C-alpha positions as a Markdown table, in Angstrom:
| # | Residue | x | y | z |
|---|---|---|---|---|
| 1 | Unk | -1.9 | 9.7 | -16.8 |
| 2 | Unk | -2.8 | 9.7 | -12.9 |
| 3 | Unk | -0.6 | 9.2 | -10.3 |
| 4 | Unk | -1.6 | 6.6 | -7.9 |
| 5 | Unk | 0.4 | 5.6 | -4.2 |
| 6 | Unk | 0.5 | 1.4 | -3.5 |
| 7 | Unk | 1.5 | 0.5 | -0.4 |
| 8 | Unk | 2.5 | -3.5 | -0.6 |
| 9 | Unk | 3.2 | -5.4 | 2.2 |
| 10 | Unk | 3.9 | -9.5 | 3.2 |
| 11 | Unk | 4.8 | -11.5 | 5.8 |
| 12 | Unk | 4.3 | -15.5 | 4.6 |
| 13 | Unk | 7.1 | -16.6 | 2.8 |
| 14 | Unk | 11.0 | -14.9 | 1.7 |
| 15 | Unk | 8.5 | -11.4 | 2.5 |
| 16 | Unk | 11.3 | -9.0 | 1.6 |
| 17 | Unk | 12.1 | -10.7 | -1.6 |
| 18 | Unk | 8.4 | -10.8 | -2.6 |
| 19 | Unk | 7.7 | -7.2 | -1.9 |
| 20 | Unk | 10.7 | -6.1 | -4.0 |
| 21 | Unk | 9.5 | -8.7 | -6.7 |
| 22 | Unk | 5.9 | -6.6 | -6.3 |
| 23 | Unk | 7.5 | -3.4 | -6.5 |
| 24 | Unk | 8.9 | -4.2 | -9.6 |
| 25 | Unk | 6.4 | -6.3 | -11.3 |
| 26 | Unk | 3.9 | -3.0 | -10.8 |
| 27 | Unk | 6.1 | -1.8 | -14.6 |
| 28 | Unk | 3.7 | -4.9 | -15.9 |
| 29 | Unk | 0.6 | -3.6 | -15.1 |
| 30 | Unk | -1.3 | -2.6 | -18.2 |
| 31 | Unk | -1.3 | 1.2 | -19.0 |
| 32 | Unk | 1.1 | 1.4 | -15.7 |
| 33 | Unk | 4.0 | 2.4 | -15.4 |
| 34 | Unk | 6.2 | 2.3 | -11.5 |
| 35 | Unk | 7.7 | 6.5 | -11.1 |
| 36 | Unk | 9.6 | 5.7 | -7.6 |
| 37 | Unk | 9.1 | 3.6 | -4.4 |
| 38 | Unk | 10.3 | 3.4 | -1.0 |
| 39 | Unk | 13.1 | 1.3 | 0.4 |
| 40 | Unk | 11.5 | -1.5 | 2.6 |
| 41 | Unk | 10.9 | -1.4 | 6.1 |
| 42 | Unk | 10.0 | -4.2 | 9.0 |
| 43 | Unk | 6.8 | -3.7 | 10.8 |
| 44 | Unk | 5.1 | -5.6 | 13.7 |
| 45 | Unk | 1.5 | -6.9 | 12.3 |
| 46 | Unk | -1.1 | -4.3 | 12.7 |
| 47 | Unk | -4.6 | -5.4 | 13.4 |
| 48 | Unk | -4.1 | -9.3 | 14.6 |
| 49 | Unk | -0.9 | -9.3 | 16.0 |
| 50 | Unk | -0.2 | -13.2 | 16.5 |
| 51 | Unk | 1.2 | -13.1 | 13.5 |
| 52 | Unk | 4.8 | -12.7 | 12.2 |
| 53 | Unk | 5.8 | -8.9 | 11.9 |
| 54 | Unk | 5.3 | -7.8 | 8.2 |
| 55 | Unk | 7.6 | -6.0 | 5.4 |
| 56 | Unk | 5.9 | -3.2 | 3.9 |
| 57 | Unk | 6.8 | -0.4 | 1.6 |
| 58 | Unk | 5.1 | 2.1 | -0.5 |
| 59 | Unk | 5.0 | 2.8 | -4.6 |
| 60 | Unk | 3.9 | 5.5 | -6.9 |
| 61 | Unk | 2.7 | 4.6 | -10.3 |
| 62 | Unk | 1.5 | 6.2 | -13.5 |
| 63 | Unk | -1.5 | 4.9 | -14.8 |
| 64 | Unk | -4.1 | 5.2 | -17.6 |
| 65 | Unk | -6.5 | 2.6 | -15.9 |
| 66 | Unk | -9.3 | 4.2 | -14.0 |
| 67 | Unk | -9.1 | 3.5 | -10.4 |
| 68 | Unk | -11.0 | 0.6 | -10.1 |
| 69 | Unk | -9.2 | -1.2 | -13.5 |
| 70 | Unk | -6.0 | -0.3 | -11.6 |
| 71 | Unk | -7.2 | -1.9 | -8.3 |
| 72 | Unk | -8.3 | -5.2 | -10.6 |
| 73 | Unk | -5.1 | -5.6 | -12.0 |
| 74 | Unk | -3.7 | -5.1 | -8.4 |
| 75 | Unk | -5.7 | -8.0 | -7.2 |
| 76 | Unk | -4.6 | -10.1 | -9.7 |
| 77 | Unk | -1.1 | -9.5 | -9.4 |
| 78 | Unk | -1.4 | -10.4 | -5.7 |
| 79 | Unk | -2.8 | -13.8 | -6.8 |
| 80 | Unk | -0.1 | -14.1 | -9.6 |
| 81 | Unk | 2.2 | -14.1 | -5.6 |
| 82 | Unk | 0.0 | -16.6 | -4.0 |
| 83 | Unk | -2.9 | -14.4 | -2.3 |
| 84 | Unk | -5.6 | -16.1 | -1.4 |
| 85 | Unk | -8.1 | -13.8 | 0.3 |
| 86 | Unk | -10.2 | -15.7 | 2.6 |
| 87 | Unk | -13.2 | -13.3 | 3.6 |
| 88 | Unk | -13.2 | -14.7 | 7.1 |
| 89 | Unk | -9.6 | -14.0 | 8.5 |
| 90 | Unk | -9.6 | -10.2 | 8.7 |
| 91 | Unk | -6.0 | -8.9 | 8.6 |
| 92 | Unk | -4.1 | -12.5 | 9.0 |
| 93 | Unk | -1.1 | -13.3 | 7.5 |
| 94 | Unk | -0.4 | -13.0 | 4.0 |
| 95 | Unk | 1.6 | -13.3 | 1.1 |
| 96 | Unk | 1.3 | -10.4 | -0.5 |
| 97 | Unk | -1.0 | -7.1 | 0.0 |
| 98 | Unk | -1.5 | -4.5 | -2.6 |
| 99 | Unk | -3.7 | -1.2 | -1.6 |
| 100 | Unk | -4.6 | 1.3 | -3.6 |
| 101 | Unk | -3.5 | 4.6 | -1.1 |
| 102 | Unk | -4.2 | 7.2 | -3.2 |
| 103 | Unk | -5.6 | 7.9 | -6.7 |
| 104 | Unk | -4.6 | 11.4 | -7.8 |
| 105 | Unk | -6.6 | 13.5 | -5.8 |
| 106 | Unk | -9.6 | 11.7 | -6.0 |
| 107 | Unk | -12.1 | 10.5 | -3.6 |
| 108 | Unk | -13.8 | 8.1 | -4.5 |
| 109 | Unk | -16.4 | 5.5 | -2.3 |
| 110 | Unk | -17.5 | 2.8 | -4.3 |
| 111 | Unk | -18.5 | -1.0 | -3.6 |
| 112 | Unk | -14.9 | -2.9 | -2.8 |
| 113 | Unk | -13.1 | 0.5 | -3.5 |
| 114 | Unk | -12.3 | 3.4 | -1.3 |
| 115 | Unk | -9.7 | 6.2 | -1.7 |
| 116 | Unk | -8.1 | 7.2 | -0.2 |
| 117 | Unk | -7.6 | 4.3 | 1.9 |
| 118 | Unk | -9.8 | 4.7 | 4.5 |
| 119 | Unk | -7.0 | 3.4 | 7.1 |
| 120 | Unk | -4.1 | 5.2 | 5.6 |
| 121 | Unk | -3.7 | 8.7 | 8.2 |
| 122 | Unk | -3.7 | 6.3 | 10.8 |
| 123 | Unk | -1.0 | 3.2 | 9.5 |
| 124 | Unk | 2.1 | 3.6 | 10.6 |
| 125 | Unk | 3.5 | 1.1 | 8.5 |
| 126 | Unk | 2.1 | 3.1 | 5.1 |
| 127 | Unk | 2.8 | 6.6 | 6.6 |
| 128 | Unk | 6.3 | 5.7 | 7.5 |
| 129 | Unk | 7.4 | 4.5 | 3.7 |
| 130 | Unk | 5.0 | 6.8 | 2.1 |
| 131 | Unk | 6.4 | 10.1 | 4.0 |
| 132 | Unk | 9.9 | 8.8 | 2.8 |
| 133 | Unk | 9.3 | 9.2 | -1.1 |
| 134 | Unk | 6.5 | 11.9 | -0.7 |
| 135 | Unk | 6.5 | 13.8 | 2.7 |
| 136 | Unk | 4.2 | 16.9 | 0.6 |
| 137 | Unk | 1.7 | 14.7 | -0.5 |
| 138 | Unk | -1.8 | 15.6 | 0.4 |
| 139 | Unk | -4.0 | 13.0 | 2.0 |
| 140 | Unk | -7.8 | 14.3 | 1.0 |
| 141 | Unk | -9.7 | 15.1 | 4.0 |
| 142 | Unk | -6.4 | 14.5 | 6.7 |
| 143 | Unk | -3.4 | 17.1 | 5.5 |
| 144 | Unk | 0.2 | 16.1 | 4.2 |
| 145 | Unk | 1.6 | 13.0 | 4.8 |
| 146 | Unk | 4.1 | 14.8 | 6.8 |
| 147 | Unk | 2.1 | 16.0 | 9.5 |
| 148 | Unk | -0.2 | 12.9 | 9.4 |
| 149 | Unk | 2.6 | 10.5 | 10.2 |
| 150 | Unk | 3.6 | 12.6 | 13.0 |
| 151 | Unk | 0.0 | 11.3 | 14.5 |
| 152 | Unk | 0.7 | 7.9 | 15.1 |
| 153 | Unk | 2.8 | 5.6 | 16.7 |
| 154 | Unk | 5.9 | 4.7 | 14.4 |
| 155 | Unk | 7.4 | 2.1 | 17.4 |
| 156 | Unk | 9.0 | -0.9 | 15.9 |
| 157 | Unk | 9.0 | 0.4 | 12.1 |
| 158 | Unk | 12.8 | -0.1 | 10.8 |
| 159 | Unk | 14.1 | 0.3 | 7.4 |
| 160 | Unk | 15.4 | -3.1 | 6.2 |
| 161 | Unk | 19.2 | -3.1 | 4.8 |
Protein backbone atom coordinates (compact mmCIF):
# COMPACT_ATOMS: atom_id res chain seq x y z
CA UNK A 1 0.00 0.00 0.00
CA UNK A 2 1.23 3.70 -0.69
CA UNK A 3 0.20 6.53 0.87
CA UNK A 4 -0.95 9.24 -1.33
CA UNK A 5 -2.15 13.23 -0.23
CA UNK A 6 -5.51 14.61 -2.38
CA UNK A 7 -6.11 17.95 -2.04
CA UNK A 8 -10.00 18.51 -3.36
CA UNK A 9 -11.41 21.63 -3.86
CA UNK A 10 -14.94 23.38 -5.47
CA UNK A 11 -16.60 26.41 -5.80
CA UNK A 12 -19.86 25.83 -8.38
CA UNK A 13 -22.62 24.52 -6.61
CA UNK A 14 -23.46 23.54 -2.36
CA UNK A 15 -19.08 23.53 -2.60
CA UNK A 16 -18.78 22.52 1.05
CA UNK A 17 -21.21 19.73 0.82
CA UNK A 18 -19.52 18.37 -2.34
CA UNK A 19 -16.07 18.43 -1.05
CA UNK A 20 -17.18 16.45 2.11
CA UNK A 21 -19.19 14.19 -0.31
CA UNK A 22 -15.47 13.77 -2.17
CA UNK A 23 -13.75 13.22 0.89
CA UNK A 24 -15.76 10.55 1.60
CA UNK A 25 -16.55 8.89 -1.59
CA UNK A 26 -12.32 8.62 -1.89
CA UNK A 27 -13.23 4.93 0.60
CA UNK A 28 -14.88 3.86 -3.11
CA UNK A 29 -11.96 4.10 -5.05
CA UNK A 30 -10.75 0.76 -6.10
CA UNK A 31 -7.73 -0.76 -4.00
CA UNK A 32 -8.18 2.74 -1.93
CA UNK A 33 -8.83 3.21 1.12
CA UNK A 34 -9.37 7.25 2.90
CA UNK A 35 -6.65 7.11 6.41
CA UNK A 36 -7.57 10.89 7.56
CA UNK A 37 -8.45 14.34 6.04
CA UNK A 38 -8.54 17.84 6.93
CA UNK A 39 -11.48 19.82 8.15
CA UNK A 40 -12.49 22.31 5.24
CA UNK A 41 -11.38 25.65 4.79
CA UNK A 42 -12.66 28.83 2.60
CA UNK A 43 -10.19 30.22 0.14
CA UNK A 44 -10.29 33.12 -2.30
CA UNK A 45 -9.76 31.58 -6.03
CA UNK A 46 -6.18 31.33 -6.85
CA UNK A 47 -5.04 31.80 -10.34
CA UNK A 48 -8.32 33.65 -12.07
CA UNK A 49 -9.66 35.41 -9.40
CA UNK A 50 -13.24 36.62 -10.89
CA UNK A 51 -14.47 33.83 -9.71
CA UNK A 52 -16.31 32.81 -6.43
CA UNK A 53 -13.74 32.04 -3.48
CA UNK A 54 -13.32 28.16 -3.39
CA UNK A 55 -13.63 25.32 -0.45
CA UNK A 56 -10.69 23.23 -0.31
CA UNK A 57 -9.34 20.65 1.91
CA UNK A 58 -6.72 17.99 1.81
CA UNK A 59 -6.91 13.85 2.19
CA UNK A 60 -4.58 11.03 2.61
CA UNK A 61 -5.35 7.69 1.13
CA UNK A 62 -4.04 4.14 1.08
CA UNK A 63 -3.70 2.79 -2.20
CA UNK A 64 -2.75 -0.31 -4.20
CA UNK A 65 -3.21 1.55 -7.65
CA UNK A 66 -0.06 2.87 -9.20
CA UNK A 67 0.03 6.46 -9.36
CA UNK A 68 -1.38 7.08 -12.55
CA UNK A 69 -4.51 4.22 -11.97
CA UNK A 70 -5.08 6.28 -8.82
CA UNK A 71 -5.06 9.64 -10.71
CA UNK A 72 -7.65 7.81 -13.39
CA UNK A 73 -9.98 6.91 -10.97
CA UNK A 74 -9.57 10.43 -9.42
CA UNK A 75 -10.68 11.91 -12.66
CA UNK A 76 -13.47 9.96 -12.88
CA UNK A 77 -14.82 10.50 -9.63
CA UNK A 78 -14.69 14.21 -10.40
CA UNK A 79 -16.93 13.56 -13.45
CA UNK A 80 -19.20 11.15 -11.28
CA UNK A 81 -19.61 15.31 -9.35
CA UNK A 82 -20.22 17.06 -12.55
CA UNK A 83 -16.51 18.11 -13.78
CA UNK A 84 -16.23 18.95 -17.01
CA UNK A 85 -12.73 19.99 -17.87
CA UNK A 86 -12.77 22.29 -20.63
CA UNK A 87 -8.94 22.54 -21.92
CA UNK A 88 -9.40 26.25 -22.59
CA UNK A 89 -10.46 27.85 -19.19
CA UNK A 90 -7.26 27.48 -17.15
CA UNK A 91 -8.17 27.54 -13.48
CA UNK A 92 -12.03 28.75 -13.74
CA UNK A 93 -14.57 27.70 -11.71
CA UNK A 94 -15.45 24.31 -10.95
CA UNK A 95 -17.33 21.73 -9.40
CA UNK A 96 -15.04 19.66 -8.12
CA UNK A 97 -11.03 19.35 -8.32
CA UNK A 98 -9.15 16.30 -7.28
CA UNK A 99 -5.05 16.48 -7.35
CA UNK A 100 -2.91 14.08 -6.72
CA UNK A 101 -0.31 16.03 -4.06
CA UNK A 102 1.83 13.44 -3.26
CA UNK A 103 2.54 9.82 -4.05
CA UNK A 104 4.65 8.24 -1.31
CA UNK A 105 7.82 9.62 -1.83
CA UNK A 106 7.89 9.45 -5.37
CA UNK A 107 8.73 11.65 -8.12
CA UNK A 108 7.45 11.07 -10.78
CA UNK A 109 7.10 13.30 -14.38
CA UNK A 110 5.07 11.66 -16.81
CA UNK A 111 2.61 12.92 -19.67
CA UNK A 112 -0.76 14.39 -17.72
CA UNK A 113 0.99 13.32 -14.28
CA UNK A 114 3.41 15.11 -12.09
CA UNK A 115 4.25 14.51 -8.37
CA UNK A 116 4.51 16.02 -6.46
CA UNK A 117 2.25 18.58 -7.64
CA UNK A 118 4.26 20.84 -9.29
CA UNK A 119 2.27 23.90 -7.64
CA UNK A 120 1.87 22.44 -4.25
CA UNK A 121 5.07 24.45 -2.04
CA UNK A 122 3.62 27.43 -3.24
CA UNK A 123 -0.61 26.93 -2.69
CA UNK A 124 -1.76 28.25 0.05
CA UNK A 125 -4.93 26.77 -0.04
CA UNK A 126 -3.24 23.00 -0.13
CA UNK A 127 -0.45 23.90 2.35
CA UNK A 128 -2.85 25.31 4.74
CA UNK A 129 -5.15 21.93 5.10
CA UNK A 130 -2.30 19.74 4.32
CA UNK A 131 0.04 21.16 7.25
CA UNK A 132 -3.11 20.60 9.51
CA UNK A 133 -3.21 16.60 9.21
CA UNK A 134 0.52 16.30 8.30
CA UNK A 135 2.83 19.33 9.33
CA UNK A 136 6.14 16.49 9.12
CA UNK A 137 5.47 15.54 5.74
CA UNK A 138 8.18 15.90 3.34
CA UNK A 139 7.56 17.69 0.12
CA UNK A 140 10.49 16.05 -2.44
CA UNK A 141 12.69 18.70 -3.56
CA UNK A 142 10.99 21.74 -1.09
CA UNK A 143 11.29 20.46 2.74
CA UNK A 144 8.30 19.77 5.27
CA UNK A 145 5.13 20.96 4.73
CA UNK A 146 5.66 22.94 7.84
CA UNK A 147 8.25 25.17 6.81
CA UNK A 148 6.93 25.35 3.25
CA UNK A 149 3.60 26.83 4.28
CA UNK A 150 5.38 29.32 6.26
CA UNK A 151 6.53 30.59 2.49
CA UNK A 152 3.40 31.84 1.28
CA UNK A 153 0.72 34.01 1.78
CA UNK A 154 -2.13 32.27 3.91
CA UNK A 155 -4.42 35.75 3.78
CA UNK A 156 -8.04 34.93 3.54
CA UNK A 157 -7.74 31.05 4.18
CA UNK A 158 -10.39 30.25 7.15
CA UNK A 159 -11.42 26.97 8.41
CA UNK A 160 -15.22 26.52 7.71
CA UNK A 161 -17.50 25.55 10.88
Amino acid sequence: MTLAWIGLGANLGDAAATVRAAIAALDALPDTRRCQASRLYATPAWGNEDQPPFVNAVASVETRLPAAGLLRAMLELERHFGRVRDPAVHWGPRALDLDLLLYGAQVLDEPGLQVPHPYLHERAFVLVPLAEIAPDLAIPGHGRVRDAVMRVDACGIAPIG
